[in-house]
Amino acid sequence: MTAVVLAAVIGALFALGTFLLLRRDLIRVVWGLAIISQAANVYLLAMGGITEGTAETVPVLEGHGHEVHVPVGVADPLVQALVLTAIVIGFGMTAFALVLSYRVYEEHDTLDVSELGDRE
């Protein structure tokens, strides 16, 4: 059941991001790119494996003060680390793109992508 819900959420995020990416407003294009990158992050997390956690599957809680053995059903932490890095980089790129959009608006008095393309 969780996989079906995750697949629906990922599909909805990709659809919304694509819809916004095809708009004429530059701000919506930037938000479309941000939503697609977040959809890719959710997809990577889903592919890394999601298991319901218990006290036995959390190594910090299980082996405190003793030798820790990693249970079989634990998700791969490498995927989570990569996605966390991608979230930080994506946030920075979105902020930079929004600042560039504001600069474009100051220079051309419009954020319409087709109108900006006709001026060049």
GROMACS .gro file of N, CA and C in nm:
model
  360
    1MET      N    1   0.082  -0.120   0.000
    1MET     CA    2   0.000   0.000   0.000
    1MET      C    3   0.086   0.126   0.000
    2THR      N    4   0.195   0.125   0.077
    2THR     CA    5   0.284   0.240   0.082
    2THR      C    6   0.348   0.267  -0.054
    3ALA      N    7   0.383   0.162  -0.126
    3ALA     CA    8   0.446   0.180  -0.257
    3ALA      C    9   0.349   0.244  -0.356
    4VAL      N   10   0.223   0.208  -0.349
    4VAL     CA   11   0.124   0.266  -0.440
    4VAL      C   12   0.107   0.415  -0.410
    5VAL      N   13   0.100   0.449  -0.282
    5VAL     CA   14   0.084   0.590  -0.243
    5VAL      C   15   0.207   0.670  -0.285
    6LEU      N   16   0.326   0.614  -0.262
    6LEU     CA   17   0.449   0.683  -0.302
    6LEU      C   18   0.455   0.701  -0.453
    7ALA      N   19   0.416   0.599  -0.528
    7ALA     CA   20   0.417   0.610  -0.674
    7ALA      C   21   0.320   0.719  -0.720
    8ALA      N   22   0.203   0.726  -0.656
    8ALA     CA   23   0.105   0.830  -0.692
    8ALA      C   24   0.158   0.970  -0.659
    9VAL      N   25   0.223   0.983  -0.543
    9VAL     CA   26   0.279   1.114  -0.504
    9VAL      C   27   0.391   1.155  -0.599
   10ILE      N   28   0.478   1.062  -0.632
   10ILE     CA   29   0.588   1.092  -0.723
   10ILE      C   30   0.534   1.130  -0.860
   11GLY      N   31   0.436   1.057  -0.909
   11GLY     CA   32   0.376   1.090  -1.038
   11GLY      C   33   0.309   1.226  -1.037
   12ALA      N   34   0.239   1.257  -0.928
   12ALA     CA   35   0.172   1.388  -0.917
   12ALA      C   36   0.275   1.500  -0.912
   13LEU      N   37   0.385   1.480  -0.840
   13LEU     CA   38   0.489   1.583  -0.833
   13LEU      C   39   0.554   1.605  -0.969
   14PHE      N   40   0.583   1.497  -1.041
   14PHE     CA   41   0.641   1.513  -1.176
   14PHE      C   42   0.542   1.581  -1.270
   15ALA      N   43   0.414   1.546  -1.260
   15ALA     CA   44   0.313   1.609  -1.346
   15ALA      C   45   0.299   1.758  -1.316
   16LEU      N   46   0.294   1.793  -1.187
   16LEU     CA   47   0.283   1.934  -1.150
   16LEU      C   48   0.408   2.012  -1.192
   17GLY      N   49   0.524   1.953  -1.173
   17GLY     CA   50   0.648   2.020  -1.214
   17GLY      C   51   0.654   2.041  -1.364
   18THR      N   52   0.611   1.942  -1.440
   18THR     CA   53   0.611   1.955  -1.586
   18THR      C   54   0.510   2.061  -1.629
   19PHE      N   55   0.393   2.062  -1.565
   19PHE     CA   56   0.292   2.164  -1.596
   19PHE      C   57   0.346   2.304  -1.572
   20LEU      N   58   0.412   2.324  -1.459
   20LEU     CA   59   0.467   2.456  -1.429
   20LEU      C   60   0.585   2.491  -1.521
   21LEU      N   61   0.662   2.391  -1.559
   21LEU     CA   62   0.777   2.413  -1.646
   21LEU      C   63   0.734   2.463  -1.784
   22LEU      N   64   0.615   2.427  -1.827
   22LEU     CA   65   0.567   2.465  -1.960
   22LEU      C   66   0.491   2.597  -1.959
   23ARG      N   67   0.486   2.666  -1.848
   23ARG     CA   68   0.419   2.796  -1.839
   23ARG      C   69   0.506   2.906  -1.899
   24ARG      N   70   0.446   3.020  -1.925
   24ARG     CA   71   0.519   3.132  -1.984
   24ARG      C   72   0.584   3.221  -1.879
   25ASP      N   73   0.537   3.213  -1.755
   25ASP     CA   74   0.591   3.296  -1.648
   25ASP      C   75   0.722   3.235  -1.596
   26LEU      N   76   0.825   3.318  -1.586
   26LEU     CA   77   0.958   3.268  -1.547
   26LEU      C   78   0.959   3.214  -1.405
   27ILE      N   79   0.883   3.274  -1.315
   27ILE     CA   80   0.879   3.227  -1.176
   27ILE      C   81   0.818   3.086  -1.171
   28ARG      N   82   0.715   3.063  -1.248
   28ARG     CA   83   0.654   2.929  -1.250
   28ARG      C   84   0.749   2.826  -1.309
   29VAL      N   85   0.830   2.867  -1.404
   29VAL     CA   86   0.930   2.775  -1.461
   29VAL      C   87   1.031   2.735  -1.353
   30VAL      N   88   1.074   2.833  -1.274
   30VAL     CA   89   1.169   2.804  -1.166
   30VAL      C   90   1.106   2.710  -1.063
   31TRP      N   91   0.981   2.735  -1.026
   31TRP     CA   92   0.914   2.647  -0.930
   31TRP      C   93   0.891   2.509  -0.989
   32GLY      N   94   0.866   2.501  -1.119
   32GLY     CA   95   0.852   2.371  -1.183
   32GLY      C   96   0.980   2.289  -1.174
   33LEU      N   97   1.093   2.354  -1.197
   33LEU     CA   98   1.222   2.285  -1.183
   33LEU      C   99   1.245   2.239  -1.040
   34ALA      N  100   1.208   2.323  -0.943
   34ALA     CA  101   1.227   2.286  -0.803
   34ALA      C  102   1.139   2.167  -0.766
   35ILE      N  103   1.016   2.165  -0.814
   35ILE     CA  104   0.926   2.054  -0.781
   35ILE      C  105   0.973   1.925  -0.848
   36ILE      N  106   1.023   1.934  -0.971
   36ILE     CA  107   1.074   1.813  -1.037
   36ILE      C  108   1.196   1.759  -0.963
   37SER      N  109   1.282   1.848  -0.915
   37SER     CA  110   1.399   1.799  -0.841
   37SER      C  111   1.357   1.732  -0.710
   38GLN      N  112   1.253   1.787  -0.644
   38GLN     CA  113   1.205   1.723  -0.522
   38GLN      C  114   1.138   1.589  -0.552
   39ALA      N  115   1.070   1.582  -0.665
   39ALA     CA  116   1.010   1.453  -0.704
   39ALA      C  117   1.118   1.349  -0.729
   40ALA      N  118   1.229   1.390  -0.788
   40ALA     CA  119   1.341   1.297  -0.809
   40ALA      C  120   1.399   1.253  -0.676
   41ASN      N  121   1.403   1.343  -0.577
   41ASN     CA  122   1.453   1.306  -0.444
   41ASN      C  123   1.361   1.203  -0.378
   42VAL      N  124   1.232   1.225  -0.388
   42VAL     CA  125   1.136   1.129  -0.329
   42VAL      C  126   1.149   0.994  -0.399
   43TYR      N  127   1.168   0.998  -0.531
   43TYR     CA  128   1.186   0.874  -0.607
   43TYR      C  129   1.310   0.798  -0.558
   44LEU      N  130   1.421   0.870  -0.539
   44LEU     CA  131   1.544   0.805  -0.491
   44LEU      C  132   1.525   0.746  -0.352
   45LEU      N  133   1.455   0.820  -0.265
   45LEU     CA  134   1.429   0.766  -0.130
   45LEU      C  135   1.342   0.641  -0.136
   46ALA      N  136   1.244   0.642  -0.224
   46ALA     CA  137   1.156   0.526  -0.236
   46ALA      C  138   1.234   0.406  -0.289
   47MET      N  139   1.329   0.430  -0.380
   47MET     CA  140   1.407   0.320  -0.433
   47MET      C  141   1.509   0.269  -0.332
   48GLY      N  142   1.546   0.351  -0.234
   48GLY     CA  143   1.641   0.309  -0.132
   48GLY      C  144   1.582   0.210  -0.033
   49GLY      N  145   1.452   0.199  -0.031
   49GLY     CA  146   1.388   0.103   0.057
   49GLY      C  147   1.328   0.169   0.178
   50ILE      N  148   1.200   0.149   0.195
   50ILE     CA  149   1.131   0.204   0.311
   50ILE      C  150   1.072   0.088   0.389
   51THR      N  151   1.115   0.075   0.513
   51THR     CA  152   1.061  -0.028   0.600
   51THR      C  153   1.007   0.039   0.725
   52GLU      N  154   0.909  -0.019   0.781
   52GLU     CA  155   0.853   0.035   0.903
   52GLU      C  156   0.951   0.012   1.018
   53GLY      N  157   0.984   0.115   1.092
   53GLY     CA  158   1.085   0.105   1.195
   53GLY      C  159   1.032   0.053   1.328
   54THR      N  160   1.115  -0.024   1.393
   54THR     CA  161   1.087  -0.069   1.529
   54THR      C  162   1.211  -0.042   1.612
   55ALA      N  163   1.205  -0.067   1.740
   55ALA     CA  164   1.321  -0.044   1.826
   55ALA      C  165   1.437  -0.135   1.789
   56GLU      N  166   1.409  -0.252   1.732
   56GLU     CA  167   1.516  -0.344   1.693
   56GLU      C  168   1.584  -0.302   1.564
   57THR      N  169   1.515  -0.223   1.479
   57THR     CA  170   1.574  -0.183   1.351
   57THR      C  171   1.650  -0.052   1.359
   58VAL      N  172   1.649   0.015   1.473
   58VAL     CA  173   1.726   0.138   1.490
   58VAL      C  174   1.853   0.102   1.565
   59PRO      N  175   1.969   0.101   1.496
   59PRO     CA  176   2.093   0.055   1.560
   59PRO      C  177   2.131   0.138   1.682
   60VAL      N  178   2.099   0.265   1.688
   60VAL     CA  179   2.136   0.348   1.802
   60VAL      C  180   2.062   0.302   1.927
   61LEU      N  181   1.936   0.265   1.913
   61LEU     CA  182   1.858   0.224   2.028
   61LEU      C  183   1.889   0.082   2.071
   62GLU      N  184   1.921  -0.002   1.974
   62GLU     CA  185   1.940  -0.142   2.007
   62GLU      C  186   2.071  -0.169   2.081
   63GLY      N  187   2.181  -0.114   2.034
   63GLY     CA  188   2.310  -0.153   2.088
   63GLY      C  189   2.379  -0.045   2.166
   64HIS      N  190   2.307   0.037   2.237
   64HIS     CA  191   2.369   0.146   2.310
   64HIS      C  192   2.462   0.091   2.418
   65GLY      N  193   2.591   0.123   2.405
   65GLY     CA  194   2.689   0.077   2.502
   65GLY      C  195   2.747  -0.059   2.472
   66HIS      N  196   2.696  -0.128   2.373
   66HIS     CA  197   2.746  -0.260   2.337
   66HIS      C  198   2.778  -0.260   2.189
   67GLU      N  199   2.830  -0.373   2.147
   67GLU     CA  200   2.860  -0.386   2.005
   67GLU      C  201   2.731  -0.382   1.924
   68VAL      N  202   2.734  -0.303   1.818
   68VAL     CA  203   2.613  -0.283   1.737
   68VAL      C  204   2.618  -0.376   1.616
   69HIS      N  205   2.512  -0.447   1.594
   69HIS     CA  206   2.500  -0.521   1.469
   69HIS      C  207   2.384  -0.462   1.392
   70VAL      N  208   2.403  -0.447   1.263
   70VAL     CA  209   2.302  -0.384   1.178
   70VAL      C  210   2.199  -0.489   1.140
   71PRO      N  211   2.073  -0.466   1.170
   71PRO     CA  212   1.969  -0.561   1.131
   71PRO      C  213   1.954  -0.570   0.979
   72VAL      N  214   1.895  -0.675   0.935
   72VAL     CA  215   1.882  -0.700   0.791
   72VAL      C  216   1.786  -0.602   0.725
   73GLY      N  217   1.680  -0.564   0.790
   73GLY     CA  218   1.575  -0.484   0.728
   73GLY      C  219   1.596  -0.334   0.730
   74VAL      N  220   1.717  -0.286   0.756
   74VAL     CA  221   1.742  -0.142   0.766
   74VAL      C  222   1.768  -0.084   0.627
   75ALA      N  223   1.715   0.036   0.601
   75ALA     CA  224   1.734   0.102   0.473
   75ALA      C  225   1.879   0.146   0.457
   76ASP      N  226   1.922   0.157   0.332
   76ASP     CA  227   2.057   0.198   0.301
   76ASP      C  228   2.075   0.347   0.333
   77PRO      N  229   2.166   0.385   0.424
   77PRO     CA  230   2.181   0.527   0.459
   77PRO      C  231   2.250   0.609   0.352
   78LEU      N  232   2.318   0.545   0.256
   78LEU     CA  233   2.386   0.619   0.149
   78LEU      C  234   2.286   0.697   0.066
   79VAL      N  235   2.172   0.637   0.035
   79VAL     CA  236   2.070   0.704  -0.044
   79VAL      C  237   2.017   0.827   0.030
   80GLN      N  238   1.995   0.811   0.159
   80GLN     CA  239   1.946   0.923   0.239
   80GLN      C  240   2.047   1.037   0.244
   81ALA      N  241   2.175   1.003   0.253
   81ALA     CA  242   2.279   1.107   0.254
   81ALA      C  243   2.285   1.179   0.120
   82LEU      N  244   2.274   1.105   0.011
   82LEU     CA  245   2.275   1.166  -0.121
   82LEU      C  246   2.155   1.257  -0.142
   83VAL      N  247   2.039   1.213  -0.097
   83VAL     CA  248   1.918   1.294  -0.113
   83VAL      C  249   1.926   1.419  -0.026
   84LEU      N  250   1.981   1.408   0.092
   84LEU     CA  251   1.998   1.526   0.178
   84LEU      C  252   2.089   1.628   0.110
   85THR      N  253   2.197   1.581   0.049
   85THR     CA  254   2.286   1.670  -0.025
   85THR      C  255   2.213   1.733  -0.143
   86ALA      N  256   2.133   1.653  -0.213
   86ALA     CA  257   2.058   1.705  -0.328
   86ALA      C  258   1.954   1.809  -0.285
   87ILE      N  259   1.894   1.790  -0.169
   87ILE     CA  260   1.796   1.888  -0.119
   87ILE      C  261   1.865   2.021  -0.091
   88VAL      N  262   1.981   2.017  -0.029
   88VAL     CA  263   2.053   2.141   0.003
   88VAL      C  264   2.096   2.212  -0.124
   89ILE      N  265   2.153   2.137  -0.219
   89ILE     CA  266   2.196   2.197  -0.345
   89ILE      C  267   2.076   2.250  -0.422
   90GLY      N  268   1.966   2.176  -0.423
   90GLY     CA  269   1.846   2.222  -0.493
   90GLY      C  270   1.788   2.348  -0.433
   91PHE      N  271   1.790   2.359  -0.302
   91PHE     CA  272   1.743   2.481  -0.236
   91PHE      C  273   1.828   2.600  -0.276
   92GLY      N  274   1.959   2.582  -0.278
   92GLY     CA  275   2.049   2.690  -0.319
   92GLY      C  276   2.028   2.731  -0.463
   93MET      N  277   2.010   2.633  -0.550
   93MET     CA  278   1.988   2.664  -0.692
   93MET      C  279   1.854   2.733  -0.714
   94THR      N  280   1.752   2.694  -0.639
   94THR     CA  281   1.622   2.760  -0.652
   94THR      C  282   1.631   2.905  -0.607
   95ALA      N  283   1.698   2.928  -0.496
   95ALA     CA  284   1.714   3.066  -0.448
   95ALA      C  285   1.792   3.149  -0.550
   96PHE      N  286   1.897   3.092  -0.608
   96PHE     CA  287   1.975   3.163  -0.709
   96PHE      C  288   1.892   3.192  -0.834
   97ALA      N  289   1.812   3.095  -0.877
   97ALA     CA  290   1.727   3.116  -0.995
   97ALA      C  291   1.621   3.223  -0.969
   98LEU      N  292   1.568   3.227  -0.848
   98LEU     CA  293   1.470   3.331  -0.816
   98LEU      C  294   1.534   3.470  -0.815
   99VAL      N  295   1.656   3.480  -0.766
   99VAL     CA  296   1.728   3.607  -0.769
   99VAL      C  297   1.756   3.649  -0.913
  100LEU      N  298   1.796   3.552  -0.997
  100LEU     CA  299   1.818   3.584  -1.139
  100LEU      C  300   1.687   3.627  -1.206
  101SER      N  301   1.576   3.565  -1.169
  101SER     CA  302   1.446   3.604  -1.224
  101SER      C  303   1.412   3.748  -1.187
  102TYR      N  304   1.440   3.782  -1.063
  102TYR     CA  305   1.417   3.921  -1.020
  102TYR      C  306   1.503   4.017  -1.098
  103ARG      N  307   1.626   3.980  -1.126
  103ARG     CA  308   1.717   4.065  -1.205
  103ARG      C  309   1.665   4.079  -1.349
  104VAL      N  310   1.613   3.973  -1.405
  104VAL     CA  311   1.555   3.978  -1.539
  104VAL      C  312   1.435   4.072  -1.539
  105TYR      N  313   1.353   4.065  -1.434
  105TYR     CA  314   1.238   4.155  -1.425
  105TYR      C  315   1.281   4.300  -1.415
  106GLU      N  316   1.386   4.326  -1.342
  106GLU     CA  317   1.436   4.464  -1.331
  106GLU      C  318   1.487   4.516  -1.466
  107GLU      N  319   1.551   4.430  -1.543
  107GLU     CA  320   1.610   4.473  -1.670
  107GLU      C  321   1.506   4.487  -1.780
  108HIS      N  322   1.407   4.396  -1.785
  108HIS     CA  323   1.316   4.390  -1.899
  108HIS      C  324   1.171   4.425  -1.864
  109ASP      N  325   1.139   4.446  -1.739
  109ASP     CA  326   1.003   4.477  -1.692
  109ASP      C  327   0.901   4.371  -1.728
  110THR      N  328   0.943   4.248  -1.746
  110THR     CA  329   0.850   4.139  -1.772
  110THR      C  330   0.915   4.008  -1.730
  111LEU      N  331   0.830   3.911  -1.699
  111LEU     CA  332   0.878   3.776  -1.669
  111LEU      C  333   0.822   3.675  -1.769
  112ASP      N  334   0.758   3.724  -1.876
  112ASP     CA  335   0.703   3.637  -1.979
  112ASP      C  336   0.818   3.581  -2.064
  113VAL      N  337   0.832   3.450  -2.067
  113VAL     CA  338   0.945   3.387  -2.133
  113VAL      C  339   0.939   3.410  -2.284
  114SER      N  340   0.822   3.403  -2.344
  114SER     CA  341   0.813   3.422  -2.489
  114SER      C  342   0.843   3.568  -2.527
  115GLU      N  343   0.801   3.661  -2.442
  115GLU     CA  344   0.831   3.801  -2.469
  115GLU      C  345   0.980   3.830  -2.453
  116LEU      N  346   1.042   3.763  -2.357
  116LEU     CA  347   1.186   3.780  -2.339
  116LEU      C  348   1.262   3.721  -2.457
  117GLY      N  349   1.212   3.612  -2.512
  117GLY     CA  350   1.277   3.550  -2.628
  117GLY      C  351   1.266   3.635  -2.752
  118ASP      N  352   1.158   3.711  -2.767
  118ASP     CA  353   1.140   3.796  -2.885
  118ASP      C  354   1.231   3.917  -2.881
  119ARG      N  355   1.275   3.959  -2.765
  119ARG     CA  356   1.359   4.078  -2.753
  119ARG      C  357   1.502   4.054  -2.798
  120GLU      N  358   1.546   3.932  -2.801
  120GLU     CA  359   1.687   3.905  -2.833
  120GLU      C  360   1.709   3.903  -2.982
   0.00000   0.00000   0.00000
